Backbone as numpy.savetxt, mean C-alpha at the origin, in Angstrom:
# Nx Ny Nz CAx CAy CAz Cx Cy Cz
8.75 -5.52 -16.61 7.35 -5.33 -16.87 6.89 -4.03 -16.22
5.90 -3.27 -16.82 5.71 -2.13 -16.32 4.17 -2.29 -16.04
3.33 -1.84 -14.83 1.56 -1.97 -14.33 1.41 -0.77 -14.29
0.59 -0.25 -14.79 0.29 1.14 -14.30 -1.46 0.42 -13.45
-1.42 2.27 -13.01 -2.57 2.21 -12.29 -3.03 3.54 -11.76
-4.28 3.81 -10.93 -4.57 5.16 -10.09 -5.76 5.32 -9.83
-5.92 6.31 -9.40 -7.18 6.82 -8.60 -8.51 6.53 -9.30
-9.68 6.74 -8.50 -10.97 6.32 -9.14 -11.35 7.58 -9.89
-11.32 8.76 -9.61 -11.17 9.63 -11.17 -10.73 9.91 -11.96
-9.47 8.94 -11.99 -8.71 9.14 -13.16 -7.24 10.48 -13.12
-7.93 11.66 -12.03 -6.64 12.42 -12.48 -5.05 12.01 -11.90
-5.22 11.03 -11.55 -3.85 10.69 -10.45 -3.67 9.19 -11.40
-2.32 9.00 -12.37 -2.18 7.90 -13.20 -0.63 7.39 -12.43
-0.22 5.96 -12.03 0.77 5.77 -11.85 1.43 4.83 -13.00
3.31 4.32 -13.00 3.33 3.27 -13.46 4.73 2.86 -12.84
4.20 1.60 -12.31 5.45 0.94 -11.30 6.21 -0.13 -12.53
7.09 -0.34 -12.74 8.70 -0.58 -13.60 9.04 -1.92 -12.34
8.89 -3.31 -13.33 9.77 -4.30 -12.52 8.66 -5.38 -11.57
9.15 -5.69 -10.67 8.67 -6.32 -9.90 8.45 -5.62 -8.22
7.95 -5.96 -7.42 7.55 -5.18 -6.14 8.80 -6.30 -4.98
8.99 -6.09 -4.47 10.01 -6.04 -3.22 9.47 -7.17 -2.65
7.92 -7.10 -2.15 7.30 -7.86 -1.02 5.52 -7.20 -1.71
4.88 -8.43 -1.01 3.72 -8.12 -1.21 2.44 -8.70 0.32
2.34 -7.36 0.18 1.92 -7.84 2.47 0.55 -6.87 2.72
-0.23 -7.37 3.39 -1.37 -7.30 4.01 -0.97 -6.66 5.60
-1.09 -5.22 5.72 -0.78 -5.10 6.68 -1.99 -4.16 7.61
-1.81 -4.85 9.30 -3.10 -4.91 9.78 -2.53 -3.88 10.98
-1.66 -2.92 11.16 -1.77 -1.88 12.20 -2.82 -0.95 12.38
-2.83 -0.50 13.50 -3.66 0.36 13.58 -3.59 1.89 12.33
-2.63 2.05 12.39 -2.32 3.33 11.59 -2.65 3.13 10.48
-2.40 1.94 9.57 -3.15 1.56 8.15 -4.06 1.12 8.21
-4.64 0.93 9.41 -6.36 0.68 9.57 -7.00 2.22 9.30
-6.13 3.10 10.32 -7.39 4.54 9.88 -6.83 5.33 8.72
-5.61 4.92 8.48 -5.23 5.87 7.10 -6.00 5.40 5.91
-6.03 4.07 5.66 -7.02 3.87 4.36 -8.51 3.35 4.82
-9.03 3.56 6.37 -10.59 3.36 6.28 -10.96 1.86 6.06
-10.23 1.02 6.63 -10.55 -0.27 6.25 -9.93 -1.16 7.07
-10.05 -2.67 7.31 -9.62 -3.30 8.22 -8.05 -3.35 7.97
-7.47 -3.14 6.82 -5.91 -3.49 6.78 -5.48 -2.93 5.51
-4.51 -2.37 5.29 -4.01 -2.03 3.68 -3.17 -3.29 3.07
-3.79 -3.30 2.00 -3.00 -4.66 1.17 -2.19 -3.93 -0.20
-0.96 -4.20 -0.53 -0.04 -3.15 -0.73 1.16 -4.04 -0.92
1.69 -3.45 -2.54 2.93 -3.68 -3.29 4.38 -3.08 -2.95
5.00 -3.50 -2.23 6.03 -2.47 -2.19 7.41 -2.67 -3.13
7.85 -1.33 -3.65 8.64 -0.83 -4.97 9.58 0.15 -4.32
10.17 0.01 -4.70 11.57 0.98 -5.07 10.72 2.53 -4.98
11.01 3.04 -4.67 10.49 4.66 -5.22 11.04 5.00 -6.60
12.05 4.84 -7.06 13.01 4.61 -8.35 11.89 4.21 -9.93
11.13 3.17 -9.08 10.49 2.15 -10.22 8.69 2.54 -10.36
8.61 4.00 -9.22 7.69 4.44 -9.79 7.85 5.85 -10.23
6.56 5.84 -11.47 6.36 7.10 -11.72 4.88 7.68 -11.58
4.42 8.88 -11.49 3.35 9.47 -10.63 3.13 10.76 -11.87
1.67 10.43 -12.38 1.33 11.84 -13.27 -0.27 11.94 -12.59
0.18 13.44 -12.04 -1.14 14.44 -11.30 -1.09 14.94 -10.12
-1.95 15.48 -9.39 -1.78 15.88 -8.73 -1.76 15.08 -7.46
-1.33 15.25 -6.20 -1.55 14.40 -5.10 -0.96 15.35 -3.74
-1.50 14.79 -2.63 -1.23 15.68 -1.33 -1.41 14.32 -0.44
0.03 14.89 0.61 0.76 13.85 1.21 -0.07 14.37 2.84
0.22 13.11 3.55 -0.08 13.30 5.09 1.00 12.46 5.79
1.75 13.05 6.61 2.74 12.27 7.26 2.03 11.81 8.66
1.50 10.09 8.23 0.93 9.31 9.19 1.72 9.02 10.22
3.63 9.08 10.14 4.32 9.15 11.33 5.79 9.12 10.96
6.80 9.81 11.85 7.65 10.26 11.54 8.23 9.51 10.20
8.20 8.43 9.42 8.13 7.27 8.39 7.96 7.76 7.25
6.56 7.80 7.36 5.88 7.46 6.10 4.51 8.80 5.68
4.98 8.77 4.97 3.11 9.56 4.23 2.54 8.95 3.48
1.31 9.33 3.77 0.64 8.68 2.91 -0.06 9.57 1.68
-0.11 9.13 0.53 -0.52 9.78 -0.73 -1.64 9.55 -1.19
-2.66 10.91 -1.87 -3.86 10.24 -1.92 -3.40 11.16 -3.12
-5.42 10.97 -3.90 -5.25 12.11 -5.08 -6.63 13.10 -4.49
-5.83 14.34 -4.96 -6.42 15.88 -4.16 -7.77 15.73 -4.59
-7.81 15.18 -5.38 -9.06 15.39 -6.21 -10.20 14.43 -6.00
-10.05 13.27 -5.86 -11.62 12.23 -5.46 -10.66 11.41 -3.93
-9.55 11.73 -3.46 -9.31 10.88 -2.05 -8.65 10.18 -1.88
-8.43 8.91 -3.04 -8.12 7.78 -3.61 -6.92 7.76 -2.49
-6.71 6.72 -1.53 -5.73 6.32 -1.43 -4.80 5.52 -1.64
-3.44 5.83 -2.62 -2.46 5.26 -3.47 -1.51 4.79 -2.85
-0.82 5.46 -1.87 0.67 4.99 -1.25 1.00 5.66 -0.40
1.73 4.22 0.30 2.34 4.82 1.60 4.20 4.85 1.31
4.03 6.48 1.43 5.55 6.64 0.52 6.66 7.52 1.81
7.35 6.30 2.15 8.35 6.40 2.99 9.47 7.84 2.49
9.74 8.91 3.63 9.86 9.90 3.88 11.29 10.08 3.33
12.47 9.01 3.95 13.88 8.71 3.62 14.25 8.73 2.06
12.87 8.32 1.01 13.43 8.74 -0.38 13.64 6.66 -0.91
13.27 6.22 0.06 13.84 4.52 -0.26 12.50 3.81 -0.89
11.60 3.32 -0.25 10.33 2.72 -0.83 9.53 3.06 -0.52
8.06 2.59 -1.50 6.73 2.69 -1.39 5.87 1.52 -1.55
4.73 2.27 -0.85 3.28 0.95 -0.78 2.41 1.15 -1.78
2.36 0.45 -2.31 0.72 0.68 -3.75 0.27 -0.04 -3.20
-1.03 0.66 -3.10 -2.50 0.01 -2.68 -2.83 -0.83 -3.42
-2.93 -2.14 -3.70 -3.21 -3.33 -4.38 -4.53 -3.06 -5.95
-5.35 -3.01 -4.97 -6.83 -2.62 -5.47 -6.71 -1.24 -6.85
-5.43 0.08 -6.78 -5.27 1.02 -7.35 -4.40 0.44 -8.92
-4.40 -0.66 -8.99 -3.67 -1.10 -9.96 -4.61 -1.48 -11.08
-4.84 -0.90 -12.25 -5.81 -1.52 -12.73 -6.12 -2.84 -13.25
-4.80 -3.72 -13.37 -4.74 -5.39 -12.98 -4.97 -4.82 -11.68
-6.25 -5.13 -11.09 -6.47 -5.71 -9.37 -5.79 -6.91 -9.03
-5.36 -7.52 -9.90 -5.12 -9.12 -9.28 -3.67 -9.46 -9.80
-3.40 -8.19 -9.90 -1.59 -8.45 -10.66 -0.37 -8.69 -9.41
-0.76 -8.89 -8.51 -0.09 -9.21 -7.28 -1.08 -9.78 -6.25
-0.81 -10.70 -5.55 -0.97 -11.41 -4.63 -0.41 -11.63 -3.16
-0.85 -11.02 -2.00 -0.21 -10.98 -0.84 0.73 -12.43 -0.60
1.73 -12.13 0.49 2.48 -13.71 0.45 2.48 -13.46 2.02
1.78 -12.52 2.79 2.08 -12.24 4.47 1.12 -11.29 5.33
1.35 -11.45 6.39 0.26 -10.66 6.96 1.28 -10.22 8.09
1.34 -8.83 8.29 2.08 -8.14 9.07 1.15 -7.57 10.50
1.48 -7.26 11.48 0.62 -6.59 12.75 -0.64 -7.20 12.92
-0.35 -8.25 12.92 -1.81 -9.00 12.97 -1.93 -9.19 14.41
-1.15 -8.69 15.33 -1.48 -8.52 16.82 -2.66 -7.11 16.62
-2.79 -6.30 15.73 -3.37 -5.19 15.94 -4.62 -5.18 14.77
-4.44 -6.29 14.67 -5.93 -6.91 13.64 -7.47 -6.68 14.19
-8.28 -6.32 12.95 -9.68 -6.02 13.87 -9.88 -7.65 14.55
-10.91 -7.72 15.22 -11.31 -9.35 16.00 -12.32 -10.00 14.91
-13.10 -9.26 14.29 -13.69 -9.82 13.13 -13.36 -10.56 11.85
-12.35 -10.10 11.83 -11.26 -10.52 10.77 -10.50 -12.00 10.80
-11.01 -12.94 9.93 -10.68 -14.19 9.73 -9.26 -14.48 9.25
-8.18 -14.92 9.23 -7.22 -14.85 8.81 -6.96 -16.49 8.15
-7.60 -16.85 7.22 -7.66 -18.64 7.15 -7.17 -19.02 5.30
-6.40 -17.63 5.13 -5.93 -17.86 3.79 -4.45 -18.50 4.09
-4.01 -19.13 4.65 -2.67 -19.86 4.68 -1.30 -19.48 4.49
-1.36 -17.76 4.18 -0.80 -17.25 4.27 0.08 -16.99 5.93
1.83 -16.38 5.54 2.28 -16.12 6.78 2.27 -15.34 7.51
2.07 -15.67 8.87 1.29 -14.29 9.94 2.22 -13.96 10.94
2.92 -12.64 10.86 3.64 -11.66 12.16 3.12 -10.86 13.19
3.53 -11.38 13.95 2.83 -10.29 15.11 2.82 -9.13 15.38
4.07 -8.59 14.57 4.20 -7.02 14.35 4.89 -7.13 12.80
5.98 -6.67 12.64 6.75 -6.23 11.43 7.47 -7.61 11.03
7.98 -7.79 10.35 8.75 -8.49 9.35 10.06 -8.49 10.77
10.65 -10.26 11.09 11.96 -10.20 12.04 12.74 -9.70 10.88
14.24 -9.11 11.49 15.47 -9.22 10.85 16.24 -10.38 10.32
């Protein structure tokens, strides 16, 4: 199955191929200030299984990962790991919004305090164990 999706002006179009890896709600600090919000909720794919038409400019949030927006209205799309292996789609950038469903909640030690966590979903204190 193929979802496309992208930015709120339109010039940044994606389309992710298949199914996503994992689907996680994650509450670090660093994806708190990279996308401006209490937590990024986010598909992760193959880099392989996406494709990307427009323009976009990367920020390397830490030696990892960058994050991808579009140059043009901001939009933040993905957090696209540096090594060439996987990426995060921003949930919400899909134009099915509801074509995936979180199954976890990651760094929820670094969760705002406001933030209710009472969806029954499973909760880590940092990353995913081995």
């Amino acid at each position: 199955m193929i979802r496309e999706g992208g930015c709120l002006c339109g010039a940044v179009r994606f389309k992710a191929e298949g199914e996503p890896l994992n689907v996680r709600i994650c509450h670090c600090r660093i994806c708190q200030k990279a996308m401006g919000s209490p937590y990024f909720a986010r598909a992760q794919f193959d880099q392989r299984a996406l494709s990307v038409d427009g323009e976009t400019a990367r920020y390397a949030s830490s030696d990892n990962i960058d994050r991808v927006f579009c140059k043009r209205c901001g939009t933040r799309l993905f957090a696209w790991r540096r090594n060439g292996t996987l990426a995060g789609v921003a949930l919400a950038t899909f134009d099915d919004r509801n074509a995936f469903a979180p199954t976890e909640h990651i760094w929820v030690s670094e969760k705002l305090a406001w933030v209710k966590l009472d969806d029954g979903l499973v909760q880590y204190p940092g990353t995913i164990p081995a």
